[in-house]
Coordinates of C-alpha atoms in Angstrom, one line a residue:
M225 CA -15.8 17.3 4.5
A226 CA -14.9 13.8 5.6
A227 CA -13.1 13.5 8.9
P228 CA -12.2 10.7 11.4
T229 CA -15.0 9.8 13.8
E230 CA -14.2 11.2 17.3
P231 CA -15.1 9.7 20.7
G232 CA -18.8 10.1 21.7
S233 CA -19.8 11.5 18.3
L234 CA -21.9 8.6 16.9
T235 CA -25.6 9.2 16.9
N236 CA -26.5 5.6 16.0
K237 CA -24.8 3.1 18.3
M238 CA -22.8 0.1 16.9
Q239 CA -24.7 -3.1 16.9
G240 CA -23.1 -5.9 19.0
A241 CA -21.1 -8.5 17.2
G242 CA -23.2 -11.2 18.9
E243 CA -26.2 -10.1 16.9
C244 CA -24.3 -10.6 13.7
V245 CA -23.0 -14.0 14.6
K246 CA -26.6 -15.3 15.1
C247 CA -27.1 -15.3 11.4
H248 CA -23.5 -15.4 10.1
A249 CA -22.3 -18.7 11.7
F250 CA -22.9 -21.7 9.5
T251 CA -21.0 -24.7 8.2
N252 CA -19.8 -25.1 4.6
P253 CA -22.3 -26.4 2.0
P254 CA -21.7 -30.0 0.8
E255 CA -19.9 -28.9 -2.3
L256 CA -17.3 -27.2 -0.1
A257 CA -16.9 -30.0 2.4
G258 CA -13.3 -30.4 3.5
Q259 CA -12.3 -26.9 2.5
P260 CA -11.5 -24.1 5.0
Y261 CA -14.7 -22.8 6.6
I262 CA -16.2 -19.8 4.9
T263 CA -18.4 -18.6 7.8
P264 CA -17.9 -14.9 8.6
A265 CA -18.1 -16.0 12.3
A266 CA -14.5 -17.4 11.9
W267 CA -13.4 -13.8 12.4
Q268 CA -14.1 -13.8 16.1
A269 CA -11.1 -16.0 17.2
S270 CA -8.7 -14.2 14.9
M271 CA -6.4 -11.7 16.4
M272 CA -8.6 -9.0 14.8
G273 CA -11.5 -10.4 16.9
N274 CA -9.2 -10.6 19.9
A275 CA -7.5 -7.3 19.6
A276 CA -9.1 -6.1 22.8
R277 CA -8.4 -9.4 24.7
D278 CA -4.7 -9.7 23.9
P279 CA -2.9 -9.6 27.3
V280 CA 0.4 -8.5 25.8
F281 CA -1.3 -5.5 24.2
W282 CA -2.6 -4.4 27.7
A283 CA 0.9 -5.0 29.2
G284 CA 2.3 -2.7 26.5
V285 CA -0.4 -0.1 27.0
A286 CA 0.4 0.2 30.7
I287 CA 4.0 1.0 30.0
A288 CA 3.2 3.3 27.1
H289 CA 0.8 5.2 29.4
Q290 CA 3.6 5.7 31.9
D291 CA 5.8 7.1 29.1
D292 CA 3.1 9.3 27.5
P293 CA -0.4 9.4 29.1
A294 CA -1.9 11.2 26.1
G295 CA -0.5 8.8 23.6
T296 CA -2.4 5.6 24.4
A297 CA -5.7 6.9 23.1
D298 CA -4.5 5.9 19.6
C299 CA -3.8 2.4 20.9
V300 CA -7.3 2.1 22.2
R301 CA -8.7 3.6 19.0
C302 CA -7.3 0.7 17.0
H303 CA -7.6 -2.3 19.4
V304 CA -10.8 -1.4 21.2
P305 CA -12.8 0.8 18.8
R306 CA -16.0 0.4 20.8
A307 CA -14.5 1.9 23.9
F308 CA -12.9 4.7 21.9
L309 CA -16.1 5.6 20.0
S310 CA -18.1 5.5 23.3
G311 CA -15.8 8.1 24.7
R312 CA -13.7 5.8 26.9
Q313 CA -10.4 6.3 25.0
D314 CA -8.5 6.7 28.3
V315 CA -8.8 3.1 29.4
I316 CA -5.5 1.4 30.1
A317 CA -6.5 -2.0 31.4
I318 CA -8.8 -4.8 30.2
D319 CA -10.8 -4.7 33.4
E320 CA -11.9 -1.2 32.5
L321 CA -13.8 -2.5 29.5
V322 CA -17.4 -3.6 29.2
A323 CA -18.5 -6.8 27.6
D324 CA -19.2 -5.4 24.1
D325 CA -15.7 -3.9 23.9
L326 CA -14.1 -7.3 24.0
T327 CA -15.0 -8.1 20.4
G328 CA -12.1 -5.9 19.2
V329 CA -12.1 -5.0 15.5
D330 CA -15.5 -6.3 14.7
C331 CA -18.3 -6.5 12.2
E332 CA -19.8 -3.0 12.7
L333 CA -16.5 -1.2 12.5
C334 CA -15.5 -2.7 9.1
H335 CA -19.0 -2.8 7.6
R336 CA -19.7 0.8 8.5
L337 CA -16.3 2.0 7.4
L338 CA -16.3 5.0 4.9
K339 CA -13.6 5.8 2.4
D340 CA -11.9 9.0 3.5
D341 CA -9.4 10.2 0.9
G342 CA -8.7 13.4 2.9
T343 CA -7.1 11.5 5.8
P344 CA -3.8 9.7 5.6
A345 CA -3.7 6.0 6.2
G346 CA -2.8 4.7 9.6
N347 CA -3.4 5.3 13.3
A348 CA -6.9 4.0 13.1
L349 CA -8.3 7.3 11.8
Y350 CA -11.5 5.6 10.6
Q351 CA -14.6 7.4 9.6
V352 CA -17.7 5.4 10.6
D353 CA -21.0 5.7 8.7
D354 CA -23.7 7.2 10.9
V355 CA -26.4 7.9 8.4
L356 CA -29.6 5.9 8.6
G357 CA -30.9 4.2 5.5
L358 CA -34.5 4.1 4.3
D359 CA -35.3 1.1 6.5
G360 CA -34.1 3.0 9.6
D361 CA -30.9 1.1 9.9
V362 CA -27.3 2.2 9.2
P363 CA -26.5 0.1 6.2
K364 CA -23.9 -2.6 6.3
R365 CA -21.4 -1.9 3.6
G366 CA -19.7 -4.5 1.5
P367 CA -18.8 -5.5 -2.1
W368 CA -21.8 -7.7 -2.8
E369 CA -24.7 -6.7 -5.0
Y370 CA -27.9 -8.6 -4.1
E371 CA -30.3 -9.9 -6.7
G372 CA -33.5 -11.3 -5.5
E373 CA -34.1 -11.6 -1.8
P374 CA -32.2 -8.9 0.2
P375 CA -30.5 -9.6 3.6
K376 CA -32.4 -9.0 6.8
H377 CA -30.6 -5.7 7.5
G378 CA -29.9 -2.6 5.6
Y379 CA -27.1 -2.9 3.1
L380 CA -25.1 -0.8 0.7
Q381 CA -22.9 -2.1 -2.0
D382 CA -19.4 -0.5 -1.5
S383 CA -16.2 -1.8 -3.0
Y384 CA -14.0 0.1 -0.4
L385 CA -14.1 -2.8 2.1
G386 CA -12.4 -4.9 -0.5
E387 CA -9.5 -2.5 -1.0
S388 CA -6.2 -2.6 0.7
R389 CA -6.6 1.0 1.8
A390 CA -9.3 -0.1 4.2
C391 CA -6.8 -2.3 5.9
G392 CA -4.3 0.6 5.9
T393 CA -6.6 2.4 8.3
C394 CA -5.0 0.6 11.1
H395 CA -1.9 -1.1 9.7
D396 CA 0.3 1.9 9.5
V397 CA 1.3 3.4 12.9
T398 CA 3.1 6.7 13.5
T399 CA 4.1 7.9 16.9
G400 CA 4.6 11.5 18.1
Q401 CA 8.4 11.3 18.2
M402 CA 10.5 12.9 15.5
R403 CA 12.6 10.3 13.8
V404 CA 16.4 10.6 13.9
D405 CA 19.2 8.7 12.1
A406 CA 22.0 6.7 13.8
E407 CA 23.9 9.9 14.5
G408 CA 20.9 11.6 16.1
Q409 CA 20.2 13.9 13.1
P410 CA 16.5 14.6 12.5
L411 CA 15.0 13.1 9.4
G412 CA 12.1 15.5 9.1
V413 CA 9.4 12.9 9.7
L414 CA 7.6 11.4 12.7
F415 CA 8.7 7.9 13.8
N416 CA 7.4 5.1 11.5
E417 CA 6.5 2.5 14.2
Q418 CA 4.6 0.3 11.8
R419 CA 4.3 0.4 8.0
T420 CA 2.7 -2.8 6.9
Y421 CA 0.2 -1.0 4.6
S422 CA 2.9 1.3 3.1
E423 CA 5.2 -1.7 2.6
W424 CA 2.4 -3.2 0.4
K425 CA 1.7 0.1 -1.3
N426 CA 5.3 0.5 -2.3
S427 CA 5.6 -3.1 -3.5
A428 CA 5.0 -4.8 -6.8
Y429 CA 1.8 -6.3 -5.4
A430 CA 0.1 -2.8 -5.3
V431 CA 0.7 -2.3 -9.1
V432 CA -2.2 -3.4 -11.3
G433 CA -0.9 -6.2 -13.4
P434 CA 0.2 -9.9 -13.1
D435 CA 1.7 -9.4 -9.6
F436 CA -1.2 -7.5 -8.1
K437 CA -2.6 -8.8 -4.8
S438 CA -4.5 -6.9 -2.2
C439 CA -4.3 -7.4 1.5
Q440 CA -7.6 -9.3 1.3
D441 CA -6.4 -11.7 -1.3
C442 CA -4.0 -13.2 1.2
H443 CA -5.7 -12.6 4.5
M444 CA -9.4 -13.0 3.3
P445 CA -9.2 -15.5 0.4
A446 CA -11.9 -15.1 -2.2
M447 CA -14.5 -17.9 -2.5
E448 CA -17.0 -18.5 -5.3
N449 CA -20.7 -19.5 -4.9
V450 CA -21.1 -18.8 -1.2
A451 CA -24.0 -17.7 0.9
G452 CA -24.0 -14.6 3.0
C453 CA -25.9 -16.0 6.0
A454 CA -27.2 -19.3 7.4
E455 CA -30.7 -18.8 6.0
F456 CA -29.5 -18.1 2.5
K457 CA -27.3 -21.2 2.7
T458 CA -30.3 -23.3 3.6
Q459 CA -32.2 -21.8 0.7
G460 CA -29.3 -22.3 -1.7
L461 CA -29.0 -18.6 -2.4
V462 CA -25.4 -17.9 -3.2
H463 CA -23.2 -15.2 -4.7
G464 CA -21.1 -16.4 -7.7
T465 CA -18.3 -14.0 -6.9
G466 CA -17.3 -11.6 -4.2
G467 CA -17.4 -13.9 -1.2
R468 CA -14.3 -14.0 1.1
R469 CA -13.3 -16.1 4.0
H470 CA -12.9 -14.2 7.2
D471 CA -9.6 -15.8 8.2
L472 CA -7.8 -12.6 9.0
A473 CA -4.8 -14.7 9.9
G474 CA -1.4 -13.4 10.7
A475 CA 1.3 -15.2 12.7
N476 CA 0.4 -14.8 16.4
R477 CA -0.4 -18.5 16.9
R478 CA 0.8 -18.8 20.5
M479 CA -1.5 -16.0 21.5
V480 CA -4.5 -17.8 19.9
E481 CA -3.6 -20.8 22.1
I482 CA -3.4 -18.6 25.2
L483 CA -6.8 -17.0 24.4
K484 CA -8.4 -20.4 23.8
G485 CA -7.4 -21.3 27.4
V486 CA -8.8 -18.1 28.8
Y487 CA -11.9 -17.6 26.8
G488 CA -12.6 -21.0 25.3
D489 CA -14.5 -24.0 26.6
A490 CA -12.1 -24.6 29.5
G491 CA -12.0 -20.9 30.4
A492 CA -14.7 -18.3 30.4
G493 CA -16.7 -20.0 27.7
D494 CA -17.0 -16.8 25.7
L495 CA -16.1 -18.5 22.4
D496 CA -16.3 -22.2 21.3
D497 CA -12.9 -23.9 21.0
V498 CA -13.8 -24.7 17.5
F499 CA -13.3 -21.1 16.5
F500 CA -9.8 -21.0 18.1
D501 CA -8.9 -24.2 16.4
L502 CA -10.0 -22.7 13.1
A503 CA -8.0 -19.6 13.7
A504 CA -4.9 -21.7 14.4
E505 CA -5.4 -23.6 11.2
N506 CA -5.8 -20.4 9.2
I507 CA -2.5 -19.1 10.7
D508 CA -0.8 -22.4 9.7
R509 CA -2.0 -22.0 6.2
T510 CA -0.9 -18.4 5.9
L511 CA 2.6 -19.1 7.3
A512 CA 3.1 -22.0 4.9
A513 CA 3.0 -19.6 2.0
A514 CA 5.0 -16.8 3.5
A515 CA 8.6 -17.7 2.5
T516 CA 10.7 -20.0 0.4
L517 CA 14.1 -21.5 1.2
E518 CA 16.6 -22.4 -1.5
V519 CA 19.7 -24.3 -0.2
T520 CA 22.8 -25.4 -1.9
G521 CA 24.4 -28.0 0.3
P522 CA 27.3 -30.5 -0.1
A523 CA 26.7 -33.8 -1.8
A524 CA 28.8 -35.4 1.0
V525 CA 30.4 -34.2 4.3
D526 CA 34.0 -35.0 5.3
L527 CA 34.4 -34.2 9.0
A528 CA 38.1 -33.8 8.4
Q529 CA 37.4 -30.8 6.3
G530 CA 34.1 -29.5 7.7
I531 CA 31.6 -27.7 5.6
S532 CA 32.3 -24.6 3.5
G533 CA 29.8 -22.5 1.7
L534 CA 26.4 -24.0 2.6
A535 CA 24.4 -21.4 0.8
V536 CA 20.9 -20.3 1.8
R537 CA 18.5 -17.9 0.1
V538 CA 15.3 -16.9 2.0
T539 CA 12.7 -15.3 -0.3
N540 CA 9.8 -13.2 1.1
N541 CA 6.5 -14.2 -0.6
T542 CA 4.3 -11.8 1.3
G543 CA 3.1 -8.4 0.3
H544 CA 5.0 -6.6 3.2
K545 CA 8.2 -7.1 5.0
L546 CA 8.8 -10.4 6.6
P547 CA 8.1 -10.2 9.5
S548 CA 6.0 -7.0 9.5
G549 CA 4.0 -4.9 11.9
Y550 CA 4.8 -4.5 15.6
S551 CA 8.5 -5.2 16.0
E552 CA 9.0 -5.3 19.8
G553 CA 9.9 -8.7 21.1
R554 CA 9.7 -10.4 17.7
V555 CA 12.5 -12.2 15.9
M556 CA 12.7 -14.4 12.8
W557 CA 15.9 -16.3 12.1
L558 CA 17.6 -19.2 10.3
E559 CA 18.4 -22.4 12.1
V560 CA 21.0 -24.6 10.5
T561 CA 22.0 -28.0 11.9
G562 CA 24.1 -31.0 10.9
V563 CA 23.0 -34.1 12.7
Y564 CA 24.7 -37.5 12.9
A565 CA 23.2 -40.4 14.9
D566 CA 20.6 -38.0 16.5
A567 CA 23.4 -35.7 17.8
V568 CA 23.9 -32.1 16.7
V569 CA 27.4 -31.9 15.2
Y570 CA 27.1 -28.5 13.6
S571 CA 24.6 -25.7 14.4
S572 CA 23.7 -22.1 14.0
G573 CA 20.7 -20.3 15.4
R574 CA 19.2 -23.0 17.6
W575 CA 16.5 -22.0 20.0
L576 CA 17.7 -23.3 23.4
D577 CA 14.9 -24.1 25.9
G578 CA 15.0 -21.6 28.7
M579 CA 17.8 -19.6 27.1
G580 CA 16.6 -18.3 23.8
L581 CA 18.7 -18.1 20.6
E582 CA 22.0 -19.8 20.5
G583 CA 23.8 -16.5 19.7
D584 CA 26.6 -18.0 17.6
A585 CA 28.7 -15.9 15.3
Q586 CA 26.9 -17.0 12.1
Q587 CA 23.3 -16.5 13.5
R588 CA 21.1 -14.8 10.9
T589 CA 18.2 -12.9 12.3
Y590 CA 15.5 -10.7 10.8
I591 CA 14.4 -8.0 13.2
G592 CA 13.3 -4.3 13.5
D593 CA 15.3 -3.0 16.4
A594 CA 13.9 0.4 17.5
V595 CA 15.2 2.6 20.4
E596 CA 15.1 6.0 22.0
L597 CA 18.5 6.9 20.6
A598 CA 19.7 9.2 23.3
S599 CA 19.2 6.7 26.1
Q600 CA 19.5 3.6 24.0
T601 CA 16.2 2.5 25.7
R602 CA 14.5 -0.4 24.0
F603 CA 10.9 -1.7 23.9
H604 CA 9.3 1.7 24.9
L605 CA 7.1 2.1 21.9
L606 CA 6.1 5.7 22.4
R607 CA 9.6 6.8 23.2
N608 CA 11.3 5.1 20.2
D609 CA 12.8 7.6 17.7
A610 CA 15.4 5.6 15.7
W611 CA 15.9 2.2 14.0
L612 CA 19.2 0.7 15.0
V613 CA 18.6 -1.9 12.3
D614 CA 15.7 -3.1 10.2
T615 CA 16.7 -6.4 8.6
R616 CA 13.2 -7.7 8.0
I617 CA 13.0 -9.0 4.4
P618 CA 11.4 -6.5 2.0
P619 CA 8.5 -7.5 -0.2
K620 CA 8.9 -8.0 -4.0
G621 CA 9.5 -4.7 -5.9
L622 CA 9.7 -2.5 -2.8
K623 CA 10.5 1.0 -4.0
Q624 CA 13.0 3.2 -2.2
D625 CA 11.2 5.3 0.4
L626 CA 12.4 6.5 3.8
E627 CA 9.2 5.3 5.4
T628 CA 9.7 1.7 4.3
D629 CA 13.4 1.2 3.5
P630 CA 15.4 -1.4 5.4
V631 CA 18.0 0.0 7.8
G632 CA 21.5 -1.3 7.6
E633 CA 23.7 -2.8 4.9
R634 CA 22.1 -6.2 4.4
Y635 CA 19.9 -5.7 1.3
A636 CA 20.9 -4.6 -2.2
I637 CA 19.2 -2.3 -4.6
L638 CA 18.4 -4.2 -7.8
P639 CA 18.8 -2.9 -11.3
D640 CA 15.1 -1.8 -11.4
K641 CA 15.8 0.4 -8.4
T642 CA 13.8 -1.7 -5.9
W643 CA 15.0 -3.6 -2.9
A644 CA 15.8 -7.3 -3.1
N645 CA 13.0 -9.4 -1.6
Y646 CA 15.4 -12.1 -0.6
D647 CA 18.4 -12.6 1.7
D648 CA 21.5 -14.7 0.8
V649 CA 23.7 -16.1 3.5
S650 CA 26.5 -18.7 3.5
Y651 CA 27.6 -20.9 6.4
D652 CA 31.0 -22.5 7.1
F653 CA 31.6 -25.1 9.8
A654 CA 34.9 -26.3 11.1
A655 CA 36.4 -29.7 10.9
A656 CA 35.3 -31.9 13.9
E657 CA 36.3 -35.2 15.5
V658 CA 33.2 -37.3 15.8
V659 CA 33.2 -40.8 17.2
D660 CA 31.8 -43.4 14.8
A661 CA 28.5 -44.6 16.3
T662 CA 28.4 -47.8 14.2
P663 CA 32.0 -48.9 13.7
D664 CA 31.0 -52.4 12.6
D665 CA 29.0 -51.0 9.6
V666 CA 31.4 -49.6 7.1
G667 CA 30.0 -47.0 4.8
D668 CA 26.6 -46.6 6.4
D669 CA 27.2 -43.2 8.1
M670 CA 25.0 -40.3 7.0
M671 CA 24.6 -36.7 8.1
T672 CA 21.2 -34.9 7.9
L673 CA 21.7 -31.2 7.0
S674 CA 18.7 -29.0 7.9
V675 CA 17.7 -25.4 7.5
R676 CA 14.6 -23.9 9.0
L677 CA 13.1 -20.4 9.0
L678 CA 11.7 -19.8 12.5
Y679 CA 9.8 -17.1 14.2
V680 CA 9.0 -16.1 17.8
I681 CA 6.5 -13.5 18.7
N682 CA 6.9 -12.2 22.3
T683 CA 10.4 -13.4 23.3
P684 CA 11.1 -14.2 26.9
E685 CA 13.2 -11.1 27.1
Y686 CA 10.3 -8.9 26.0
L687 CA 7.8 -10.6 28.4
Q688 CA 10.2 -10.0 31.3
F689 CA 10.5 -6.4 30.2
L690 CA 6.7 -6.1 30.4
V691 CA 6.9 -7.3 34.1
D692 CA 9.9 -5.3 35.1
E693 CA 8.9 -1.9 33.7
N694 CA 5.2 -1.9 34.7
Q695 CA 4.6 0.4 37.6
S696 CA 0.9 0.8 37.0
N697 CA -0.9 -2.6 37.3
M698 CA -0.4 -6.4 37.0
A699 CA -0.9 -6.6 33.2
G700 CA 2.8 -7.5 32.6
M701 CA 2.7 -10.3 35.1
T702 CA -0.6 -11.5 33.7
A703 CA 0.9 -11.8 30.2
F704 CA 4.1 -13.4 31.6
E705 CA 2.2 -16.0 33.5
L706 CA -0.1 -16.9 30.6
Y707 CA 2.9 -17.6 28.4
E708 CA 4.6 -19.5 31.2
G709 CA 1.5 -21.6 31.5
L710 CA 1.9 -22.9 27.9
G711 CA 5.3 -24.3 28.7
S712 CA 8.5 -24.1 26.6
V713 CA 8.5 -21.7 23.7
V714 CA 8.2 -23.5 20.5
P715 CA 9.2 -21.4 17.5
L716 CA 6.9 -21.2 14.5
E717 CA 8.3 -22.8 11.4
L718 CA 7.8 -20.9 8.2
A719 CA 9.8 -23.0 5.9
S720 CA 12.3 -25.8 6.1
W721 CA 14.8 -27.8 4.0
S722 CA 16.7 -31.0 4.7
Q723 CA 19.0 -33.4 3.0
T724 CA 20.8 -36.5 4.1
V725 CA 24.3 -37.0 2.7
P726 CA 27.1 -39.5 3.1
L727 CA 29.4 -38.8 6.0
T728 CA 33.1 -39.6 6.2
G729 CA 36.0 -38.6 8.5
L730 CA 34.6 -40.3 11.6
V731 CA 37.1 -41.5 14.2
P732 CA 36.9 -44.8 16.2
A733 CA 35.9 -44.7 19.8
A734 CA 38.9 -44.4 22.2
S735 CA 39.5 -47.4 24.4
G736 CA 37.4 -47.1 27.5
S737 CA 35.4 -44.1 26.2
T738 CA 31.7 -44.1 27.3
G739 CA 30.7 -41.4 24.9
D740 CA 28.5 -39.8 27.5
E741 CA 30.6 -36.8 28.5
S742 CA 29.0 -33.5 27.7
G743 CA 30.7 -30.2 26.8
P744 CA 29.4 -26.7 26.6
G745 CA 27.6 -26.3 23.2
T746 CA 25.8 -29.6 23.0
S747 CA 23.2 -31.8 24.7
G748 CA 24.9 -35.1 25.5
V749 CA 27.7 -34.6 23.0
T750 CA 31.4 -34.9 23.9
T751 CA 33.4 -31.9 22.8
T752 CA 36.4 -29.8 23.7
G753 CA 34.4 -26.6 23.0
E754 CA 31.2 -25.3 21.4
V755 CA 29.4 -27.2 18.7
P756 CA 31.3 -26.0 15.5
T757 CA 29.6 -23.0 14.0
T758 CA 32.5 -21.5 12.0
G759 CA 35.6 -22.8 10.4
G760 CA 37.8 -23.4 7.5
G761 CA 37.7 -25.8 4.5
G762 CA 34.6 -27.7 3.5
S763 CA 33.2 -30.5 1.4
T764 CA 33.1 -30.1 -2.3
G765 CA 30.3 -30.6 -4.8
G766 CA 26.7 -29.8 -3.9
A767 CA 23.0 -30.2 -4.4
A768 CA 20.8 -27.2 -4.6
S769 CA 17.2 -27.6 -3.5
T770 CA 14.2 -25.4 -2.9
S771 CA 12.0 -25.8 0.1
S772 CA 9.5 -27.6 -2.1
G773 CA 12.0 -30.5 -2.4
E774 CA 12.9 -30.1 -6.0
S775 CA 16.6 -30.7 -6.7
T776 CA 18.3 -28.0 -8.8
G777 CA 21.8 -29.3 -8.9
G778 CA 24.2 -32.0 -7.8
E779 CA 24.0 -35.7 -8.6
A780 CA 21.0 -37.9 -7.9
G781 CA 21.3 -40.8 -5.6
E782 CA 24.0 -39.4 -3.3
G783 CA 22.1 -39.7 -0.1
G784 CA 19.7 -36.8 -0.8
C785 CA 16.4 -37.1 1.0
G786 CA 13.2 -35.0 1.0
C787 CA 12.8 -31.4 2.0
R788 CA 9.7 -29.4 2.4
G789 CA 8.3 -25.9 2.4
G790 CA 6.5 -24.0 5.1
S791 CA 4.7 -26.4 7.5
G792 CA 2.8 -26.5 6.6
A793 CA -20.4 -16.3 19.0
A794 CA -20.2 -19.0 21.7
G795 CA -22.5 -22.0 21.4
L796 CA -23.8 -21.0 18.0
L797 CA -22.2 -23.6 15.9
W798 CA -23.3 -27.2 15.7
G799 CA -22.9 -30.4 13.8
P800 CA -20.0 -30.7 11.4
L801 CA -18.3 -27.4 12.4
L802 CA -18.0 -28.6 16.0
L803 CA -16.2 -31.7 14.7
L804 CA -13.6 -29.5 13.1
G805 CA -10.3 -31.2 13.5
R806 CA -7.6 -29.7 15.7
R807 CA -4.1 -29.4 14.3
S808 CA -1.2 -28.4 16.4
R809 CA 1.7 -26.8 14.7
R810 CA 4.9 -27.3 16.6
G811 CA 8.5 -26.8 15.7
A812 CA 10.8 -29.7 16.7
Q813 CA 13.7 -28.8 19.0
A814 CA 17.3 -29.8 18.4
R815 CA 18.1 -33.1 20.1
G816 CA 21.4 -34.5 21.3
C817 CA 22.7 -37.9 22.5
S818 CA 25.9 -39.6 23.3
V819 CA 28.1 -39.3 20.2
G820 CA 31.6 -37.9 20.8
V821 CA 32.4 -34.7 19.0
R822 CA 35.6 -32.7 19.1
V823 CA 36.4 -29.5 17.3
R824 CA 39.7 -29.8 15.4
G825 CA 42.1 -27.0 16.2

């Protein structure tokens, strides 16, 4: 009977990933020039390839081991499978690893993975093939069927690697704590720490039909007419179907940048920078498709009235909650600003450098907030037993299920008995006194209204926690300093909308006013209080737009401008791949300058 592979039980050792990369690193053929690289070697700079290098992982493991010494073997089982399978499941620090361990979730684990219907998904309970083929090699499993010349290693056609259940091996995580509700009453199940696979399984995307998409369809996009190795590419031997890019992209872009500095050309030199640049580009492309914003804003703004009912809908386009997975220290939110003459007049949800989120009354966040209920202790993964809230946006068609339901009152059940995969929120901003920056130009005043969906992985609060709570080693300080070394936190932008509209209600500058006095909620903006975030009346009329920039309402020609959607082995590559362009994805920070603003009482 099938069973998970236990430490030290493999007869046939796992081949090192470096051996695989020797043949599986190659540039695109001419007909695919300019398209994302299809080389399987792209995997190595993804967070799958770096699962064992992630310094935040090790900082978390150290604290988890303090809380439950027996519980961290499951962490190692998932992130460092080579160490686990070699019988070193008790490691709790990166310096306890050997070189081969650092390749994380690598070629051999996935391509020797067996389907095990008798074991529930999750907690990395993988079964690894350990049976030699006729050629004396454990076959590499995959969905391709070879016709003509076979590969240079044993192979076995197996569709399982192309199924979402293969990803579910690791992407559901259950801890040993019994889950309780907000009143401390047992729910009869263990704590559902992560349910990314189950979220997909309970969604519309898991149902065969027009909406079906597997995990691989998004994270390993299919390609036609691609070669499996460098030699076959040279010979022109390709597979018509079945090829997939090894993007394996999520959202942890800042970590990719950190790892590039540590392990790339300027660091240890373990991986060429080109792979890290490719991983960052793959993340950008994935994030650009994750969400859609639809905004109904005013056709004009009268500062004497303020803004009432600026309506925003965020739709989750992914096959799981948005965001999903590990929830500690992660927050997604909406930022709304109204800017006149480069100064922020209205705002909600700004990320303030060195401080974090603005924390205004209208701030809309999307988080999974888990605690040990009795002590209200946060961030201790192996002690958590309750969700205070889970406001992460459900995927389309998510069925009701205790394991994947949102927690809280935010989301509605639709007529088809599934959870809404969108969130609707409305913003009001009070009247404000704003000094006319161009009094000599009548009628030229405009306000730019902007909405952005932003995301930060590993907040400053969480990184500080990893330092303060670690009594075992310096892993928390290492992670903290690596993040500090990158400079200011720049949130990831998943989607954005903007519209420039006529502005009225400005006041003339007072005699002798310099316009350079600053009050508490702004940067270089004169105010008697905070930048307005709530308030009464508002401008009438409106223009509804999606984040793709298509107007769905209002009148044309009333100052509306564009809006857009989501922003969008070492030394073994050569030539065109080493010339791969680098693209940095940065979110702009709110700016302020000397324009007088007063909140009207």
